[in-house]
Structures are given as structure tokens and as C-alpha cells.
Amino acid sequence: MITRRKFLERSSLLASVLATGKKGLLNAMAHTATTMPVTLDVTNLAQFVDPLPVPEIVSPQGQRPNPTDSKSSVPLYRIEARPIASKVHRDLPPTKFWSFGPRTPGPTFETRAGDPLLVEWVNALPNEHFLPIDHTIHGAEEDKPAVRTVVHLHGAKTGPESDGYPEDWVVPGKSSLYYYPNQQDAAMLWYHDHALGINRLNLYAGLFGAFFIRDGVEEALKLPKGKYEVPLILYDRLLTRDGQLLYLVSQDPESPWVPEIFGNAILVNGKLFPYLEVEPRRYRLRVLNASNTRFYHLFFANEAPFHQIGTDQGLLSVPVPLTDVQIAPGERADLVVDFSEHRGAQLVLKNDAFVVMQFRVSASKVVETSSLPSALRPVAKIPESQAVETRQLTLDEFVNKTGKPVMLLLNASHWKLPVTEKPVLGSTEIWTLINPTDDSHPIHLHLVRFQILDRQPFEPWLFQSKRQLHFLGPPQPPDPNEAGWKDTVRANPRMVTRIIVPFEGFTGRYVWHCHILEHEDNEMMRPYEVIAAA
Ligand code: C2O
Ligand code: CU
Ligand code: CU
């Protein structure tokens, strides 16, 4: 098992390489056969010179018969994954990405609950990958095509044939037609690649975008909307001095996979250190962590307070007042910030020591038309007694003799083993995630939404040696801003995290996995199957 110390040693080696620049790099290179391009020193870049871009809303190509009801028709969208180049900063040359649109992130979908739609997801990428594939990883062996894509709509209640099963990939020149019923509450979902064994590389390349579902409950609340509602899609990238993406490799040329990757640049909607001009009024910020590994801990430099009104699967029951917020990979936070208290000021959004972006509040007079109601959407707590099954599932990290992490698993099971989790459609289960590792793993289940019951600290070594769960403290309820419908939960280190999950919607094969993409690819992902009631 890997310890936090080993992870720290690894990341501090990298950090010292990054900090010492060329000389350190040359030394590092002397130790390894790999040649690493010189990374950018972002502290030399001017901040707040690029306006924050907002991805455009995608329009349908036309209408097609509804596959589930031929009497009606539904909009058809066509989205191409293709190579692009886009400037992440005024003073850098364009960066090569792969994207679902002319810029990265790809275009945003806007739809309403109960309005189905079709998307033709087209793979228009070249046949070679520009990031380092590890052919020892399951699903990415030498005999597999280098470039494969399959799109998953994260947070959607979708039939299994349209959910983007990791093995349902297509090669360049091919496409898949996916059907999204959108029978679910208003929420910020996101679409992204899910190809087996190279998912981390495809997302790092830029294959993702936002997808909003709206409904009447949300509209009746009169929350800030239109230009007062802004998606903030955060993802960090390691940039070279000429502004290109660098994906690190291990020191073993046979297996270049690394267990985590941290960038020197935090991009917001595709820009580094952007600014946004705002009016002195309420804004709704829809934050998504689309990073491979990085968790965000966001706050305003001046400690400005804000409210969180929603989480992964939609609105919380009440707004939660905060001065900082944590967001793990895959998670979303729906925030309302009232800039009227900061007329004429400049607010810097930070992630610990990193500068993320700036809000420039005008001094103009405005008429506030939005509200922040004290009650949002009722979230009925699911009683534990409703669960018909409780599953104990472990999160496992493995290291080799030299301490190099070589693999992570769920329940000590490889991807290829037979399906062991088979919930019955319409039933509710408790999944007990036992995390003896020193890392927080954001665990995501496809298809469903769930509630967090609690987290409880336990003694990891006793569990690993004798399979005994010895608790070191009482169960802790979820934070107020997690007490809604979730689809991704931070399974914190040395904690048992319990979630309660109604399995609704469809029968069929889905996946659950860690949303640290390096973990997911190697092999912290398992299939599960919703089966029909007998
Ligand atoms: Cu966000 Cu299985 O994915
Ligand atoms: Cu998902
Ligand atoms: Cu993980």
C-alpha cells in the first residue's frame, strides 16, 4: 500500500524540477532517459489581461423522430471531437488541444427536464495521440487503436447504450448516436470522453464541456440568469515554455503512467488568469472541476462571503453561507455571489496559493432583479431503513518494491472480473466505501444520484491486516453543502464513507469509478449492473 509520504516524495521531486527550472531539469534528465521540455514559469505572465470566455450554447442541426416515441421529434446535435489550437493567455502562442468545438471547453448544451435530445458524437481526430499512452494499461494495449473516443454525459440518467460505456469507443472517422431523455431535476451536468485506458489523456487534451438541464422549480426561484449566470470550468494543465500541453511520464519508459498530475496553470473556461467584468449585483457561478487530479479549495482573497445553492445533481434545500468551498474532480458547485457589496472593487478568486481569476465590479447603479430565496428545492432525506442491501467496498492502492504506485483498484478487483455489484432496479442500497489509503478519492456512480449518509474515521492497518473495522471516532454527517443530491463523493483518507443510492431509470451495465482520472485509467473503475426485479 502506498503512503502519503511516498506520494509527497514523488510530487516534491517534480516540484523541485519545476522550481529549479532548466538546471534542475538537466539534472533530472541526466537521471532519466526521458527528455522533458522546459515548463513555463507562470509567475512571469501578466495576470488579468484576458477576459473570461464563456463557451457558446450549441444549436441543433435539425429534428429527428424520437427513438422512444416515433410520433414526436427531438432535436439532433452533431458534435465533432477534433484538434484545435487556442490561446490560453495573451502572451502565449496558441496551445494545441483536442476539443468538441472551436475552443476548449466544448460548447454548452441547454435543455429542459423532460425534453429529450439526440447527439451524434463524431470522432474527427487524427490516428495518432499527442499524449503518452501507456500500453501496459488495460484497454490501451499495443493492439488497440491509439485514438479512441466515447462520450459520457456525467450526471445524466441515461440508458446504458447511450451512457458511454468505456469499451464502446469509436476510432477516427466514426461516430455514435446517443439519446438523452433528460428526465431529471435541473442540474449542471458535463460531457466528457470515457475511453478505456486513455481517458486521462483524452480529457487532458480537452475533450469535455458543460450541459445544463433547467426546470420550473429552478425558474420559479428567480435566481440570477442570462449573463448573470456564468459557468466556471476549472482544469489545471502543465504548460511548456512555448505554451503547449505537457503530460508527465514516469521514469519507466515501459510504463509511463503516473498516479497523479498537477499543472502549473489553472485554466478557467480555457484561459489562464482571466478577468470578468461584473455589475454590482448577484451572480450565479456554476463551478465544475474538470481537472484530472487537482482538488480545488476556492475562496476570495478578501474573504468575501457567498452562498452555495446547489451541488452535483441540482439545488440544495437551503442556501449554505460559505467563505470557501472544496471541489474534487467531477464535482460541481452552484454558487451565488453578491457583488453589490463590492461596488468598484476587484475580487481575486484563489485556490490556496494559486491565483485563479479576477472579478472587476463596476460602480454603476443597477436594479437587482434576481433573488436568493431562503428555501430552494426540498431534498427529502432517504431513511436508512429503505435500503435493501448494504455493500462494503474497498478503495485500494498498490505500490511496487521501489514504492512506485502501480495500480489502484475498487474492491481489489480488476476491470475485467465478472460484475459483482448488481442492484435491482427500483431498490435502494447503501454503499460503504472503505478507504484505507492516504488519498481522498472522488467516487462517481453513473446513472444514479445519491445522498451522503456519513463519514467515519477508522484504523487502516487493522483493516488491511485483519479486515477489522475499528472506528476511531463517531460518524460525521455530510457538510451542509453536500447535503443534497450528489453523483460524486469524496471518499476521504482513512474514512468509511457511506452513501445511500436509489437505483432508478434503467437496467443494464454501467460503471463506477474514482474521478481522479489517473486512478480511473489504472484500474480504479468497475462495471456494475442494474438488474430487473425478479
Ligand atoms: Cu465524469 Cu464516469 O465520469
Ligand atoms: Cu458519470
Ligand atoms: Cu482515486
Coordinates of N, CA, C and O and ligand atoms in Angstrom, one line a residue, residues 397 408 439-443 514-516 519-520 524, ligand 3:
E397 N -4.9 1.0 -3.1 CA -3.7 1.5 -3.8 C -2.6 0.4 -3.7 O -2.4 -0.1 -2.6
L408 N -4.4 1.0 -8.9 CA -5.4 1.3 -7.9 C -6.7 0.4 -8.3 O -7.0 0.3 -9.4
D439 N -5.1 9.0 0.4 CA -5.7 9.9 -0.5 C -7.2 10.0 -0.5 O -7.8 9.0 -0.2
S440 N -7.7 11.2 -0.8 CA -9.1 11.3 -1.0 C -9.5 10.9 -2.4 O -8.8 11.3 -3.3
H441 N -10.4 10.0 -2.6 CA -10.8 9.5 -3.9 C -12.2 10.0 -4.2 O -13.1 9.5 -3.5
P442 N -12.4 10.8 -5.2 CA -13.8 11.2 -5.5 C -14.5 10.1 -6.3 O -14.2 9.8 -7.5
I443 N -15.4 9.4 -5.6 CA -16.1 8.2 -6.2 C -17.4 8.6 -6.9 O -18.2 9.3 -6.3
C514 N -13.2 6.0 -9.5 CA -12.6 7.2 -8.9 C -12.5 8.3 -10.1 O -12.1 7.9 -11.2
H515 N -12.8 9.5 -9.7 CA -12.7 10.6 -10.8 C -11.4 11.2 -10.9 O -11.2 12.2 -11.6
I516 N -10.4 10.7 -10.1 CA -9.0 11.1 -10.4 C -8.7 10.3 -11.6 O -8.7 9.0 -11.5
H519 N -6.2 7.5 -11.7 CA -6.6 6.3 -10.9 C -7.6 5.5 -11.8 O -7.5 4.3 -11.9
E520 N -8.6 6.2 -12.3 CA -9.7 5.5 -13.1 C -9.0 4.7 -14.2 O -9.4 3.5 -14.4
M524 N -9.0 1.9 -11.3 CA -9.9 2.2 -10.2 C -11.3 2.5 -10.8 O -11.9 3.6 -10.6
Ligands
CU3 CU -8.6 7.8 -6.7

